[in-house]
């Protein structure tokens, strides 16, 4: 939540240079407030992810491009359209406040969901390099997976869609980079989905 508060402050500073007398017309591609809240939630999630990898300077540039490309693709918008809509809504404080409130509520619900997600089988705490190669699609991520198994926790999220084969099971998939290793985060919509995923992995290994 602190990351989100920081993002909102930055957002307000970014567009506060517009004079109050300026009239900002609605963009040609107007994002409705409901979707705008979802976009802001995903921006916060992307920024939180980038904060995790800021010490890996060589990867940040590629990651920013990759994550935001996924965000724009998910919401079917361009960066220019997002900027235009941010300017438009920031100039209309009451509407922007309601968008912020909705985004904060959505993030709070995600945070609560993390409290109830657990690993279904302690024997499945590692994925082999061969299995990882089948799951990953990003070249910069693939290079990190060459030499060792990768431990992964289960989390819940709505962006970072790096899944390929198991798209029918997983809602999304992403990576968290940490100082002592790389952890793969499966972002699943429900515990049942994760259970099915692990059961399928067991059958493959038999």
C-alpha atoms as one frame of an Amber mdcrd trajectory, in Angstrom:
protein
   0.000   0.000   0.000   2.914   2.346   0.623   4.017   1.812  -2.983   0.532
   2.748  -4.142   0.522   5.925  -2.030   3.869   6.873  -3.540   2.582   6.227
  -7.051  -0.475   8.404  -6.468   1.677  11.239  -5.159   3.917  10.991  -8.214
   0.889  10.928 -10.483  -0.553  14.070  -8.940   2.787  15.877  -9.175   3.145
  14.833 -12.801  -0.063  16.483 -13.927  -0.443  19.255 -11.349   1.510  21.605
 -13.638  -1.677  22.074 -15.660  -3.322  25.370 -14.833  -6.684  25.170 -13.144
  -7.949  27.382 -15.956  -6.894  24.857 -18.586  -9.779  22.979 -20.141  -8.833
  19.382 -20.876 -11.276  17.797 -23.272 -12.134  14.125 -23.097  -9.651  11.964
 -25.033 -10.809  10.303 -28.225 -10.236   6.953 -26.492 -11.819   7.645 -23.107
 -11.199   4.926 -20.518 -14.238   4.610 -18.267 -13.656   5.095 -14.501 -14.158
   1.390 -13.773 -11.392   0.307 -16.146  -9.228   3.264 -15.096  -9.239   1.942
 -11.530  -8.121  -1.462 -12.826  -5.345   0.173 -14.866  -4.109   2.070 -11.799
  -4.125  -1.151  -9.785  -1.992  -2.873 -12.412   0.373   0.104 -12.634   0.890
  -0.193  -8.897   1.565  -3.927  -9.208   4.077  -3.345 -11.988   5.839  -0.612
 -10.010   5.975  -2.854  -6.941   7.517  -5.591  -9.086  10.102  -3.200 -10.506
  11.003  -2.104  -6.979  11.918  -5.730  -6.261  14.487  -5.784  -9.067  15.917
  -2.281  -8.790  19.260  -3.662  -7.569  19.593  -5.631 -10.833  20.236  -2.573
 -12.955  20.935  -4.516 -16.148  17.446  -6.055 -16.045  15.329  -3.080 -15.077
  15.183  -1.518 -18.534  14.008  -4.713 -20.213  11.592  -5.414 -17.380   9.960
  -1.978 -17.550   9.368  -2.396 -21.273   8.093  -5.946 -20.852   5.778  -5.320
 -17.900   4.213  -2.170 -19.316   3.786  -3.777 -22.726   1.812  -6.494 -20.956
  -0.232  -3.906 -19.105  -1.116  -1.993 -22.279  -1.971  -5.240 -24.063  -4.161
  -6.410 -21.189  -6.213  -3.208 -21.169  -6.079  -2.659 -24.948  -4.633   0.848
 -24.628  -1.457   2.665 -25.635   0.884   4.683 -23.456  -0.291   7.870 -25.148
  -3.930   7.005 -24.435  -3.101   6.302 -20.797  -1.331   9.655 -20.432  -4.247
  11.494 -22.033  -6.734   9.809 -19.720  -4.638  10.495 -16.627  -4.509  14.179
 -17.535  -8.243  14.220 -18.159  -9.207  12.557 -14.876  -6.679  14.463 -12.742
  -8.309  17.659 -14.017 -11.598  16.351 -12.622 -10.727  15.825  -8.989 -13.986
  14.312  -7.762 -13.976  11.586 -10.413 -10.285  10.874  -9.845 -10.875  10.582
  -6.098 -13.530   7.935  -6.705 -11.172   6.081  -9.067  -8.424   6.156  -6.415
 -10.821   4.881  -3.755 -11.869   1.969  -5.938  -8.266   1.115  -6.795  -7.276
   1.157  -3.113 -10.197  -1.132  -2.261  -9.175  -3.564  -5.015  -5.591  -3.648
  -3.756  -6.793  -4.187  -0.196  -8.847  -7.181  -1.310  -5.804  -8.632  -3.097
  -3.753  -8.174   0.052  -6.361  -9.995   2.121  -6.370 -12.839  -0.384  -2.666
 -13.458   0.210  -3.379 -14.441   3.807  -5.295 -17.547   2.723  -3.086 -18.870
  -0.078  -0.722 -21.683   0.881   1.432 -24.241  -0.888  -0.747 -27.362  -1.378
   2.188 -29.789  -1.353   5.545 -29.153   0.278   7.139 -31.691  -2.076   6.463
 -29.349  -4.992   8.523 -26.400  -3.769  10.992 -26.602  -6.666  10.647 -26.631
 -10.421  13.429 -28.085 -12.548  15.190 -26.012 -15.180  13.588 -28.075 -17.965
  10.093 -27.473 -16.584  10.865 -23.784 -16.142  11.931 -23.448 -19.764   8.518
 -24.722 -20.806   6.741 -22.135 -18.675   8.707 -18.963 -19.340   8.429 -16.779
 -22.405  10.594 -13.729 -21.660  14.204 -14.058 -22.914  15.629 -11.932 -20.094
  13.882 -14.169 -17.570  14.920 -17.345 -19.389  18.599 -16.428 -19.014  18.195
 -16.308 -15.250  16.939 -19.894 -15.187  19.903 -21.678 -16.746  21.868 -23.009
 -13.798  19.657 -23.956 -10.869  16.208 -24.866  -9.645  13.999 -21.965  -8.645
  11.902 -21.803  -5.502   8.465 -20.292  -5.939   5.771 -19.084  -3.540   2.116
 -18.809  -4.529   0.565 -15.377  -4.642  -2.487 -13.648  -6.108  -2.298 -10.900
  -8.695  -3.831  -9.608 -11.907  -0.936  -8.738 -14.241   2.492 -10.053 -15.291
   1.109 -12.681 -17.656   4.129 -14.855 -18.344   2.410 -18.175 -18.791   2.228
 -20.272 -21.917   1.397 -23.958 -21.624  -0.755 -23.861 -18.486  -2.888 -20.841
 -19.359  -6.029 -22.907 -18.710  -4.914 -23.427 -15.118  -3.118 -20.229 -14.185
  -4.591 -16.746 -14.275  -1.138 -15.242 -14.577   2.484 -15.792 -13.739   5.327
 -13.496 -12.806   8.784 -13.304 -11.278  10.097 -11.746  -8.110  13.818 -11.081
  -8.142  15.523 -11.163  -4.745  19.090 -10.633  -3.635  19.667 -14.313  -2.862
  17.929 -15.848  -5.825  15.046 -15.715  -8.230  11.605 -16.864  -7.141   8.818
 -17.698  -9.549   5.400 -16.502  -8.419   2.313 -18.273  -9.710  -0.578 -15.826
  -9.615  -3.626 -18.062  -9.376  -7.234 -16.994  -9.080  -8.167 -19.799  -6.697
  -6.654 -22.556  -4.598  -8.495 -25.141  -6.714  -6.669 -23.971  -9.810  -3.330
 -24.322  -8.075  -4.221 -27.791  -6.815  -5.081 -28.871 -10.361  -1.803 -27.439
 -11.604   0.281 -29.349  -9.074  -1.647 -32.557  -9.715  -0.916 -32.233 -13.435
   2.783 -31.704 -12.670   2.850 -34.857 -10.535   1.334 -36.911 -13.354   3.939
 -35.614 -15.793   6.774 -36.565 -13.426   5.496 -40.151 -12.926
